[in-house]
JSON list of N, CA and C in Angstrom, two decimals:
[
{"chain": "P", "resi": 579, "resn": "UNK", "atom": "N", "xyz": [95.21, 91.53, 80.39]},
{"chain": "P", "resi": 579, "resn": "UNK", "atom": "CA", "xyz": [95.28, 91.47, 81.85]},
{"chain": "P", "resi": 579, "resn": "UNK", "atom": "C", "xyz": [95.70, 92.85, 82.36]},
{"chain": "P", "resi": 580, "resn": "UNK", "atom": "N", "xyz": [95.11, 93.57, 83.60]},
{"chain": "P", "resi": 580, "resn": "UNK", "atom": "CA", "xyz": [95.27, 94.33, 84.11]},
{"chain": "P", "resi": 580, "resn": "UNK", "atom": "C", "xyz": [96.92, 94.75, 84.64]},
{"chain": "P", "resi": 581, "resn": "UNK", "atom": "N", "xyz": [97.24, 95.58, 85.45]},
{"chain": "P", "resi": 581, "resn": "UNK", "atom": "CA", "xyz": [98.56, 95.95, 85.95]},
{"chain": "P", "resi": 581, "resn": "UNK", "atom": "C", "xyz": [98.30, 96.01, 87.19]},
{"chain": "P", "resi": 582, "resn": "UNK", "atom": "N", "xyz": [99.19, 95.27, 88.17]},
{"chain": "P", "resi": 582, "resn": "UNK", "atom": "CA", "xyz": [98.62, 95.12, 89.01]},
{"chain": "P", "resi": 582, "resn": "UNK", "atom": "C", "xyz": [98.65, 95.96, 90.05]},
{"chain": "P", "resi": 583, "resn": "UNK", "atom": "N", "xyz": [97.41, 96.29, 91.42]},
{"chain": "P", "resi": 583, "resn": "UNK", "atom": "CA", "xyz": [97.88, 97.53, 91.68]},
{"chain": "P", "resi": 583, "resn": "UNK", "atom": "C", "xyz": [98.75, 96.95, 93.01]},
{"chain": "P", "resi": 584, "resn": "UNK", "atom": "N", "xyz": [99.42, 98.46, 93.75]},
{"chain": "P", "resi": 584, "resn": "UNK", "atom": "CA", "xyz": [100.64, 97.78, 94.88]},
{"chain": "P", "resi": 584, "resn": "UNK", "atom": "C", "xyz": [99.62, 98.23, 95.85]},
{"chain": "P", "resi": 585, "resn": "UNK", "atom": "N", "xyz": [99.51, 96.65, 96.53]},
{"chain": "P", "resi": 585, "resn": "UNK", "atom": "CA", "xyz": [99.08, 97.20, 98.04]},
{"chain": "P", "resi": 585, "resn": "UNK", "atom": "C", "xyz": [99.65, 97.03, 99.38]},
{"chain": "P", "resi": 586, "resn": "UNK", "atom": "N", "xyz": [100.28, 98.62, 99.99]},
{"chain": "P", "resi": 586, "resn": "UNK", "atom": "CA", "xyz": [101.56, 98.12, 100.88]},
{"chain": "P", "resi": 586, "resn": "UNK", "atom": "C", "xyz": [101.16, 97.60, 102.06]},
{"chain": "P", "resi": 587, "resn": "UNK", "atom": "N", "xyz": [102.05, 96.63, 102.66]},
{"chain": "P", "resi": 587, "resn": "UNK", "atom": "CA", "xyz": [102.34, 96.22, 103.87]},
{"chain": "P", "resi": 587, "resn": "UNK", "atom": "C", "xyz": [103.22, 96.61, 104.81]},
{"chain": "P", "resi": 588, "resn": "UNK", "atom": "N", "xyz": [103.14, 96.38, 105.80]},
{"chain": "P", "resi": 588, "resn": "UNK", "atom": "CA", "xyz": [104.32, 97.15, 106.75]},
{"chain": "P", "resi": 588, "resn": "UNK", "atom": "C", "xyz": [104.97, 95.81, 106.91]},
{"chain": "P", "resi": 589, "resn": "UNK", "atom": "N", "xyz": [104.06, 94.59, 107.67]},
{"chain": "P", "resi": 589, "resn": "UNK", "atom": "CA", "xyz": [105.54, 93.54, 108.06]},
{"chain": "P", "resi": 589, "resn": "UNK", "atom": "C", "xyz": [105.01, 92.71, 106.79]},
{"chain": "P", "resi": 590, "resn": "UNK", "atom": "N", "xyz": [106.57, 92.00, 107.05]},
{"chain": "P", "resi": 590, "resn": "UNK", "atom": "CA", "xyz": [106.57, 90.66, 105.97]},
{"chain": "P", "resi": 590, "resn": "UNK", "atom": "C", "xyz": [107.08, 89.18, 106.88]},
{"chain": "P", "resi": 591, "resn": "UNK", "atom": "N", "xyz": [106.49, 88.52, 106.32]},
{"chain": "P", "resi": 591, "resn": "UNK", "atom": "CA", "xyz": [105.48, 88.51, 105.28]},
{"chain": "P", "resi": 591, "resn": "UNK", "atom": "C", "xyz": [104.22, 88.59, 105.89]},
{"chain": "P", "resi": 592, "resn": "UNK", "atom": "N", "xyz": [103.42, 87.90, 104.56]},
{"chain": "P", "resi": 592, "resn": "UNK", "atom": "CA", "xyz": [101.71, 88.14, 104.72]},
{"chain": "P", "resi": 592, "resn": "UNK", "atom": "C", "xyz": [101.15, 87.06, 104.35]},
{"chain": "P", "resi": 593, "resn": "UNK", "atom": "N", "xyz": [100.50, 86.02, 104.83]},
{"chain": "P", "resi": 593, "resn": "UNK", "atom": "CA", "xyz": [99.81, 85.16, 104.53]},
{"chain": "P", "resi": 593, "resn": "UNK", "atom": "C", "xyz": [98.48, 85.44, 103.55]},
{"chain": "P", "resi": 594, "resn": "UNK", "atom": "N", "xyz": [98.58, 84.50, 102.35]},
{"chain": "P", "resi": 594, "resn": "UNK", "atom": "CA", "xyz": [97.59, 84.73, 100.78]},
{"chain": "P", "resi": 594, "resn": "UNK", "atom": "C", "xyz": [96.52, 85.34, 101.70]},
{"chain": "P", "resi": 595, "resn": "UNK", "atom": "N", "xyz": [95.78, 84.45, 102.27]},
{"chain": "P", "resi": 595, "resn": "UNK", "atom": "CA", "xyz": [94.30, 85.05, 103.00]},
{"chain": "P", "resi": 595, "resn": "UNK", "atom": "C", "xyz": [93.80, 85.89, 103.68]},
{"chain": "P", "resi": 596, "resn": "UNK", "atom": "N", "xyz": [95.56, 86.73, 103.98]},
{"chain": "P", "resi": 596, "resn": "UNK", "atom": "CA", "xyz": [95.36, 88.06, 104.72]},
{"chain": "P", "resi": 596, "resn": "UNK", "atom": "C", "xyz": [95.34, 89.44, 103.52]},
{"chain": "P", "resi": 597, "resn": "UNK", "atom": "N", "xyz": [96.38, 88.16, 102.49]},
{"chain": "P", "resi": 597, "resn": "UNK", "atom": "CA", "xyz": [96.77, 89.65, 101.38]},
{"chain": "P", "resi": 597, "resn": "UNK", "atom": "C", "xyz": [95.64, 89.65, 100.49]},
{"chain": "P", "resi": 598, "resn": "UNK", "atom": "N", "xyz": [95.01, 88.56, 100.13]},
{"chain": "P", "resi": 598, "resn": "UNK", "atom": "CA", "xyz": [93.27, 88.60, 99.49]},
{"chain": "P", "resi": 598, "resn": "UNK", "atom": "C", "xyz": [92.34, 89.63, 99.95]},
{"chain": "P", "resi": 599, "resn": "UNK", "atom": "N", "xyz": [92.11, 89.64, 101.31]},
{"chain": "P", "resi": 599, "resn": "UNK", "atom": "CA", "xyz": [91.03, 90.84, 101.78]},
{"chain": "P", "resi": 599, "resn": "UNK", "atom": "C", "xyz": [91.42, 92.54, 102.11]},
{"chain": "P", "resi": 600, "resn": "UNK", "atom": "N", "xyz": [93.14, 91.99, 102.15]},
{"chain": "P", "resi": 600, "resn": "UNK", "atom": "CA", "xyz": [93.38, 93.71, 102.27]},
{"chain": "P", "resi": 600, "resn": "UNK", "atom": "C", "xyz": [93.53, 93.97, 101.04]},
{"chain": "P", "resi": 601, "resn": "UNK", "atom": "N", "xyz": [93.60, 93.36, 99.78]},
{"chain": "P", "resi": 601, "resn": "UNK", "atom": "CA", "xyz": [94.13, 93.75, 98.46]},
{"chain": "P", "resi": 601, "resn": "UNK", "atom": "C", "xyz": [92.10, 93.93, 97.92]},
{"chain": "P", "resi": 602, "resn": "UNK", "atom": "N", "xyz": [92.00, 93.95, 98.71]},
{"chain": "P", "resi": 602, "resn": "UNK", "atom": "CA", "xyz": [89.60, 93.63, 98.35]},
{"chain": "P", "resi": 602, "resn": "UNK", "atom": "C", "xyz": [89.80, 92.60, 97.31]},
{"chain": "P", "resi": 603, "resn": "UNK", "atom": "N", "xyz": [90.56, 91.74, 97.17]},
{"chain": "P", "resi": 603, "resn": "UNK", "atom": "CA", "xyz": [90.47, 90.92, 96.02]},
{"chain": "P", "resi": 603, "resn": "UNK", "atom": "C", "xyz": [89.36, 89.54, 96.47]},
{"chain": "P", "resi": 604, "resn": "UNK", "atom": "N", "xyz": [89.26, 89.72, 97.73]},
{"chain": "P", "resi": 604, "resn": "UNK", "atom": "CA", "xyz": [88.17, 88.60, 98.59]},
{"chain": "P", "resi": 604, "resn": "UNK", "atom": "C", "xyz": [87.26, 89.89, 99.32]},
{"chain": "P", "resi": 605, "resn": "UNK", "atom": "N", "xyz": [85.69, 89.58, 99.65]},
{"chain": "P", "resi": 605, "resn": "UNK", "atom": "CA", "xyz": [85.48, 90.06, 100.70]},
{"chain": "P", "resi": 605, "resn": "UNK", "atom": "C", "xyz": [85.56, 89.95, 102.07]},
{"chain": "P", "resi": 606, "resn": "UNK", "atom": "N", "xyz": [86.01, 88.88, 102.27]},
{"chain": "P", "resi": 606, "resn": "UNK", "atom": "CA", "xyz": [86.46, 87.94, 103.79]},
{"chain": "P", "resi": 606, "resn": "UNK", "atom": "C", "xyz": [87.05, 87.00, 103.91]},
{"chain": "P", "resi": 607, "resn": "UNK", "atom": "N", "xyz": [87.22, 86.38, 104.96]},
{"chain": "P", "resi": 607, "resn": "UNK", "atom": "CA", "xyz": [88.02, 85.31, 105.39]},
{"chain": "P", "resi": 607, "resn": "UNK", "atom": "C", "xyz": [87.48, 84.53, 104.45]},
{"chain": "P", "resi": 608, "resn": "UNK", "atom": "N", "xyz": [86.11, 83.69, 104.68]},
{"chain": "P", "resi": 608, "resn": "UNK", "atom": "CA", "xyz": [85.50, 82.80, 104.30]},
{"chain": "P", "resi": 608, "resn": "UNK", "atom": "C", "xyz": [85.06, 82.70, 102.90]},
{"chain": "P", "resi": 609, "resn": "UNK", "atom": "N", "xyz": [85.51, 84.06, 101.84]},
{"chain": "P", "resi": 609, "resn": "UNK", "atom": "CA", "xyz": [85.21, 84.43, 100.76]},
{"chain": "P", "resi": 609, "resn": "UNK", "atom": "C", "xyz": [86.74, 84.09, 99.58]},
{"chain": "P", "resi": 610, "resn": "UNK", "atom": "N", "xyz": [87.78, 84.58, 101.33]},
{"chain": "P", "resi": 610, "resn": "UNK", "atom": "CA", "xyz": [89.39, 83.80, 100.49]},
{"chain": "P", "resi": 610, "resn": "UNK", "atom": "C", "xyz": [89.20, 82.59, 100.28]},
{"chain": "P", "resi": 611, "resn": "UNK", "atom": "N", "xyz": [89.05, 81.86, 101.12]},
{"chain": "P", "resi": 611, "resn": "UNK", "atom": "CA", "xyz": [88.75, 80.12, 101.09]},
{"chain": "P", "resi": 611, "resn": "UNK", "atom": "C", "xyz": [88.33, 79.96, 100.05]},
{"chain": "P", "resi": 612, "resn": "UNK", "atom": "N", "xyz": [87.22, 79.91, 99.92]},
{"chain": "P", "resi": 612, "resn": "UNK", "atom": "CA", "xyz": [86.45, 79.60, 98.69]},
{"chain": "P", "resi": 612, "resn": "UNK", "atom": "C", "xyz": [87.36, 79.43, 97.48]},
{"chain": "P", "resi": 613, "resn": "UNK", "atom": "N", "xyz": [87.97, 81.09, 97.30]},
{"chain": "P", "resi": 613, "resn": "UNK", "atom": "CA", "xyz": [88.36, 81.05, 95.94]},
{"chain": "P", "resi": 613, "resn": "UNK", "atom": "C", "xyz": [89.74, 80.54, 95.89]},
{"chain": "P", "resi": 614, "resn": "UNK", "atom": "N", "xyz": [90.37, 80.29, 96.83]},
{"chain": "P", "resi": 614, "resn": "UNK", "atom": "CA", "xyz": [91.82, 79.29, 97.01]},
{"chain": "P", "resi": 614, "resn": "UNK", "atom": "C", "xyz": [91.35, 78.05, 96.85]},
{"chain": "P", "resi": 615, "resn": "UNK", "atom": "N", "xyz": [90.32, 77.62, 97.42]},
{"chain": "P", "resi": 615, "resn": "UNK", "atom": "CA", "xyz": [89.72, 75.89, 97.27]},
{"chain": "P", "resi": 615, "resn": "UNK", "atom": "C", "xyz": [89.48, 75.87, 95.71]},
{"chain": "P", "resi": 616, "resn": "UNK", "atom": "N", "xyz": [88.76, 76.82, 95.28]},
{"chain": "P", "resi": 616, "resn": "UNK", "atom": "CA", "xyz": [88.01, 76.78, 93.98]},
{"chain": "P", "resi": 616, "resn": "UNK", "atom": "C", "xyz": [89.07, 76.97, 92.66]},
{"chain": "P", "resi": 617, "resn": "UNK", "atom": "N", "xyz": [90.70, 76.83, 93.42]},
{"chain": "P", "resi": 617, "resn": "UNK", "atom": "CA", "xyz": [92.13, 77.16, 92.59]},
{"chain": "P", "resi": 617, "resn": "UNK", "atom": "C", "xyz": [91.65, 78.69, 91.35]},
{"chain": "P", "resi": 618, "resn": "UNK", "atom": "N", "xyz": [91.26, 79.52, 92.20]},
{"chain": "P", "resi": 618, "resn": "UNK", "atom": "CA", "xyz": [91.38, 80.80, 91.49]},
{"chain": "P", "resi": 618, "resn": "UNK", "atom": "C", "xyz": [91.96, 81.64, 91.72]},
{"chain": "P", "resi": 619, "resn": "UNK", "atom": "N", "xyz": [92.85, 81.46, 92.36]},
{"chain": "P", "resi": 619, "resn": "UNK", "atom": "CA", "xyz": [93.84, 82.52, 92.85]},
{"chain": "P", "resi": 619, "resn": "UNK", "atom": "C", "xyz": [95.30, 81.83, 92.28]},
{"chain": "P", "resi": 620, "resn": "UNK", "atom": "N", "xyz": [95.61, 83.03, 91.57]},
{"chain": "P", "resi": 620, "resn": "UNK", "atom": "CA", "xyz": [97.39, 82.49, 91.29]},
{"chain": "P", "resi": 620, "resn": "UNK", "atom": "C", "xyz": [98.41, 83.58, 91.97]},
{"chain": "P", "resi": 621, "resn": "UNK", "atom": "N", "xyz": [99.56, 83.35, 92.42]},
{"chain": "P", "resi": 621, "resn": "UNK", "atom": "CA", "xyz": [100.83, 83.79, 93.08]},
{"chain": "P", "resi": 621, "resn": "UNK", "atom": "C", "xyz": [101.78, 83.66, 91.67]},
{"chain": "P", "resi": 622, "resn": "UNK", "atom": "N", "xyz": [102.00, 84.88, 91.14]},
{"chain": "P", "resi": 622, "resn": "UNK", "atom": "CA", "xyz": [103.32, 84.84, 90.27]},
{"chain": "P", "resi": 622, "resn": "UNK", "atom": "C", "xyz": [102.69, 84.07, 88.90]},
{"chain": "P", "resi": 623, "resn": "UNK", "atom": "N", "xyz": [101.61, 84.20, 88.86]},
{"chain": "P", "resi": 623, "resn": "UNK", "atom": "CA", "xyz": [101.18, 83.29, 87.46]},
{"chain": "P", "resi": 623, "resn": "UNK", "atom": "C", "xyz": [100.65, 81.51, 87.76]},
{"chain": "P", "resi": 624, "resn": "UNK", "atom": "N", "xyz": [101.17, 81.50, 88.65]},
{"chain": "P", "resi": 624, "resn": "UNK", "atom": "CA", "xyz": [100.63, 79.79, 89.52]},
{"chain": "P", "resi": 624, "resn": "UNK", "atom": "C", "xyz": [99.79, 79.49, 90.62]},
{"chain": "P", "resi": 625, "resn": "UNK", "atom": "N", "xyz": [98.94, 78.86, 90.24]},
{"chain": "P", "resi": 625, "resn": "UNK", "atom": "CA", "xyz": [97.82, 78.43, 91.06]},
{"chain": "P", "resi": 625, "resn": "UNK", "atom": "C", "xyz": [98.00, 78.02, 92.18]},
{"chain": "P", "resi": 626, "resn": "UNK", "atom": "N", "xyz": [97.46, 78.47, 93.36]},
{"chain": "P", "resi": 626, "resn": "UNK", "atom": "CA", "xyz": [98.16, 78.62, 95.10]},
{"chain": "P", "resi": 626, "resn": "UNK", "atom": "C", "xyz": [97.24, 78.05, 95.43]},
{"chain": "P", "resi": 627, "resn": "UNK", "atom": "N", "xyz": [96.85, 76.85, 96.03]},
{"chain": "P", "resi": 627, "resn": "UNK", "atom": "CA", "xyz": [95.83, 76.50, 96.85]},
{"chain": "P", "resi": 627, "resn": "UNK", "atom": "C", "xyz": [95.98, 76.07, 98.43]},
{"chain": "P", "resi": 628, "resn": "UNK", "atom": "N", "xyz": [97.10, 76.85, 98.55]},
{"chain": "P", "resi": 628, "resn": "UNK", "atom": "CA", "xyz": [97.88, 77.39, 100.56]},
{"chain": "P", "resi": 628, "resn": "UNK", "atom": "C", "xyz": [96.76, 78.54, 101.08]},
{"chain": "P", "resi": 629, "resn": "UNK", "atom": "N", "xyz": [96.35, 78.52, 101.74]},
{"chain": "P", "resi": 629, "resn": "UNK", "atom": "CA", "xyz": [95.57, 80.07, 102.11]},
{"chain": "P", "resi": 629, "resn": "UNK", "atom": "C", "xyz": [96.69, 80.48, 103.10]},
{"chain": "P", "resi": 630, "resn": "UNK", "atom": "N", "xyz": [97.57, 79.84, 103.70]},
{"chain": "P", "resi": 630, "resn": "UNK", "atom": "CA", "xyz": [98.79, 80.07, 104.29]},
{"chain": "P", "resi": 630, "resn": "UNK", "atom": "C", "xyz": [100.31, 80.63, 104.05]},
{"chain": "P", "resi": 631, "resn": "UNK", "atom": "N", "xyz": [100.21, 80.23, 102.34]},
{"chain": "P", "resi": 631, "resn": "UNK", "atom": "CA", "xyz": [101.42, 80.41, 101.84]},
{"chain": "P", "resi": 631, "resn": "UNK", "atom": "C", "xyz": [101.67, 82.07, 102.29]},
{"chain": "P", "resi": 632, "resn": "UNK", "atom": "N", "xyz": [102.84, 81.77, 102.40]},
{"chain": "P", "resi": 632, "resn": "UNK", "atom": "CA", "xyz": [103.69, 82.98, 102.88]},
{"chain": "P", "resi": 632, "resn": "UNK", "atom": "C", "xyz": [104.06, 83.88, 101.59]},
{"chain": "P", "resi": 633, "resn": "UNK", "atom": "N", "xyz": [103.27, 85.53, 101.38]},
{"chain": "P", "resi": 633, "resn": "UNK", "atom": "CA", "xyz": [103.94, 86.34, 100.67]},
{"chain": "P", "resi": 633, "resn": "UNK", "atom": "C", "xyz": [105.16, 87.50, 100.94]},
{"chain": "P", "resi": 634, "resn": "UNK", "atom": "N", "xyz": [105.71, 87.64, 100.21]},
{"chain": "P", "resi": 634, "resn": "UNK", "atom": "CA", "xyz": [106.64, 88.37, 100.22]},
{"chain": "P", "resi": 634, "resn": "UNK", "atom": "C", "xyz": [106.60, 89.38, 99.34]},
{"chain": "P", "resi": 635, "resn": "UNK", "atom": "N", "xyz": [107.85, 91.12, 99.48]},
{"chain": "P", "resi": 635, "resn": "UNK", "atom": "CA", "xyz": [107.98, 92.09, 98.65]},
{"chain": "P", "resi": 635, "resn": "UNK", "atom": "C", "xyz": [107.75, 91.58, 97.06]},
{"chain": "P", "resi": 636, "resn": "UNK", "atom": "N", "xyz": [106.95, 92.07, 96.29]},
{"chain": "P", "resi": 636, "resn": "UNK", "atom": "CA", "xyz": [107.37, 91.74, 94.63]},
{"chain": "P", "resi": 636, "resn": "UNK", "atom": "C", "xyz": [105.99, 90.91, 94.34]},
{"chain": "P", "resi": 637, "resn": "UNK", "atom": "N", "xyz": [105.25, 89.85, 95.18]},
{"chain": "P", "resi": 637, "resn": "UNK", "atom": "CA", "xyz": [104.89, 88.94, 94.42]},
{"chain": "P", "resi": 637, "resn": "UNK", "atom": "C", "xyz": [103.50, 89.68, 94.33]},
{"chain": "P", "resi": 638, "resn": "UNK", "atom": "N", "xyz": [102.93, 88.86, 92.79]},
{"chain": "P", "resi": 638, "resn": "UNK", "atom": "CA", "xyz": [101.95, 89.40, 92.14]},
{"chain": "P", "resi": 638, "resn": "UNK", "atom": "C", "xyz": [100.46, 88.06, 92.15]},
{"chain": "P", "resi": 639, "resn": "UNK", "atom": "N", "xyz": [99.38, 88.87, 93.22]},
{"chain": "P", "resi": 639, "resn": "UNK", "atom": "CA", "xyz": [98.41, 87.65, 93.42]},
{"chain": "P", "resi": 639, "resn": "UNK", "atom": "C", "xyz": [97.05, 88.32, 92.69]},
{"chain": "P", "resi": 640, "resn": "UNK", "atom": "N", "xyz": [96.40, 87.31, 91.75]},
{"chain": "P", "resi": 640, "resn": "UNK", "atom": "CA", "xyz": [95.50, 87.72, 91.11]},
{"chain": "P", "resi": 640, "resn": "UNK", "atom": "C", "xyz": [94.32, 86.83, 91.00]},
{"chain": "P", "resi": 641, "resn": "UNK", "atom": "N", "xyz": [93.17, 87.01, 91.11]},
{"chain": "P", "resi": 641, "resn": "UNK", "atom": "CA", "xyz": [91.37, 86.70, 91.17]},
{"chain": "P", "resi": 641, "resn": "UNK", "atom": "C", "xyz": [91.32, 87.27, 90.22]},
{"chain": "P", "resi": 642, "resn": "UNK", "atom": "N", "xyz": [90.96, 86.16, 88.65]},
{"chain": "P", "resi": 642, "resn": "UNK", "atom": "CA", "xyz": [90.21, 86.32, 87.59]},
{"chain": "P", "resi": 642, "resn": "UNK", "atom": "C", "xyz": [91.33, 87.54, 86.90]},
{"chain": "P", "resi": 643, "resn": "UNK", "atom": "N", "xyz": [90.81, 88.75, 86.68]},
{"chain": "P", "resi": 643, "resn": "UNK", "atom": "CA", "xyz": [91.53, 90.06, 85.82]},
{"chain": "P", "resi": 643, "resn": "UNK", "atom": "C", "xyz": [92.41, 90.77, 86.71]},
{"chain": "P", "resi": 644, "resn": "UNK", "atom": "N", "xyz": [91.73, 90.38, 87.78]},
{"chain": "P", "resi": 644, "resn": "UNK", "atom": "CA", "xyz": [92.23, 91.36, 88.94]},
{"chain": "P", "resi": 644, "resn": "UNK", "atom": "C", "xyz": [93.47, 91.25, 89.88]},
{"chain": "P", "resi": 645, "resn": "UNK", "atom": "N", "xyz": [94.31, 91.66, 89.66]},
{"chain": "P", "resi": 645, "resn": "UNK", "atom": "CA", "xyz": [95.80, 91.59, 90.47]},
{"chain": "P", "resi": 645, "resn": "UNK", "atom": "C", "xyz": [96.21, 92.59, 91.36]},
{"chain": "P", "resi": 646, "resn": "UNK", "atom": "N", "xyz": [97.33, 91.74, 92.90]},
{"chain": "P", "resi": 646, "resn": "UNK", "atom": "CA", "xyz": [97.45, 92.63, 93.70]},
{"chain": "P", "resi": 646, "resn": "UNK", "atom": "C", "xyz": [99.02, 92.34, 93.59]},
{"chain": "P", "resi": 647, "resn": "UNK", "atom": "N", "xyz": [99.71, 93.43, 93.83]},
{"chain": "P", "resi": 647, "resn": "UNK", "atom": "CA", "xyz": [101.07, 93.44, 94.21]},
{"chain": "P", "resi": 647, "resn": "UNK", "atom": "C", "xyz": [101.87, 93.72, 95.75]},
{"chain": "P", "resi": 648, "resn": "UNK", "atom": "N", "xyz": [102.03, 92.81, 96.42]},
{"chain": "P", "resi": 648, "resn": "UNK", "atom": "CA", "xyz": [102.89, 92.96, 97.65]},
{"chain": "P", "resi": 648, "resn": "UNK", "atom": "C", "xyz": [103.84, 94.10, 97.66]},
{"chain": "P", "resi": 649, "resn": "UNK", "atom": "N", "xyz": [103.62, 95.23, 97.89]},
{"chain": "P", "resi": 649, "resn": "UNK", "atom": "CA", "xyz": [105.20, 96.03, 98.58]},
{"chain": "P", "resi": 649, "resn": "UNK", "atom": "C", "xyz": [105.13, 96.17, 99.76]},
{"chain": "P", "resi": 650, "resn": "UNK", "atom": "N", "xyz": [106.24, 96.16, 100.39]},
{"chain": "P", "resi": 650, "resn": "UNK", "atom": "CA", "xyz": [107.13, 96.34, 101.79]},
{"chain": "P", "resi": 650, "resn": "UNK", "atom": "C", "xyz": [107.10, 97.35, 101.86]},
{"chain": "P", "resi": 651, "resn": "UNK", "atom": "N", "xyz": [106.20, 98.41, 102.70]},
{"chain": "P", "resi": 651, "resn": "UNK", "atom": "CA", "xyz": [106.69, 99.52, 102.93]},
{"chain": "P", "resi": 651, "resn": "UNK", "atom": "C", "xyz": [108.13, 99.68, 104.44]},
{"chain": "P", "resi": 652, "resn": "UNK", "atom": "N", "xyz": [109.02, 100.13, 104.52]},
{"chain": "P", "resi": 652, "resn": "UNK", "atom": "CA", "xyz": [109.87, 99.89, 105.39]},
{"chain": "P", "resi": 652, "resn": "UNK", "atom": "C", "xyz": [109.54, 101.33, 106.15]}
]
């Protein structure tokens, strides 16, 4: 498995379906869905099927090989 890369945010948190398309780990709204419905997206190693769930500094969200890491830029 890859390392995941950090992609910063300014506020926190970030809802999965916002941090999917800025992380390009989705190409769109309707492209997050999918792969949250389709339980391919995990938060921290666990399968998230919230497109709402609330992220925070630290957590690690990954599609297939590919992982994104939440930082807070302050």
């Amino acid at each position: 498995m890859s390392e995941p890369v950090d992609v910063p945010i300014t506020g926190e948190p970030i809802r999965l379906g916002q941090f999917l398309k800025l992380a390009g780990l989705a190409e769109d709204g309707s492209h997050a869905k999918d792969l949250i419905d389709a339980e391919e997206v995990t938060v921290n190693g666990e399968v998230e099927t919230r497109r709402g769930r609330q992220l925070t500094d630290g957590d690690v969200v990954a599609v297939g090989p590919d992982r994104g890491k939440v930082v807070l830029v302050r």
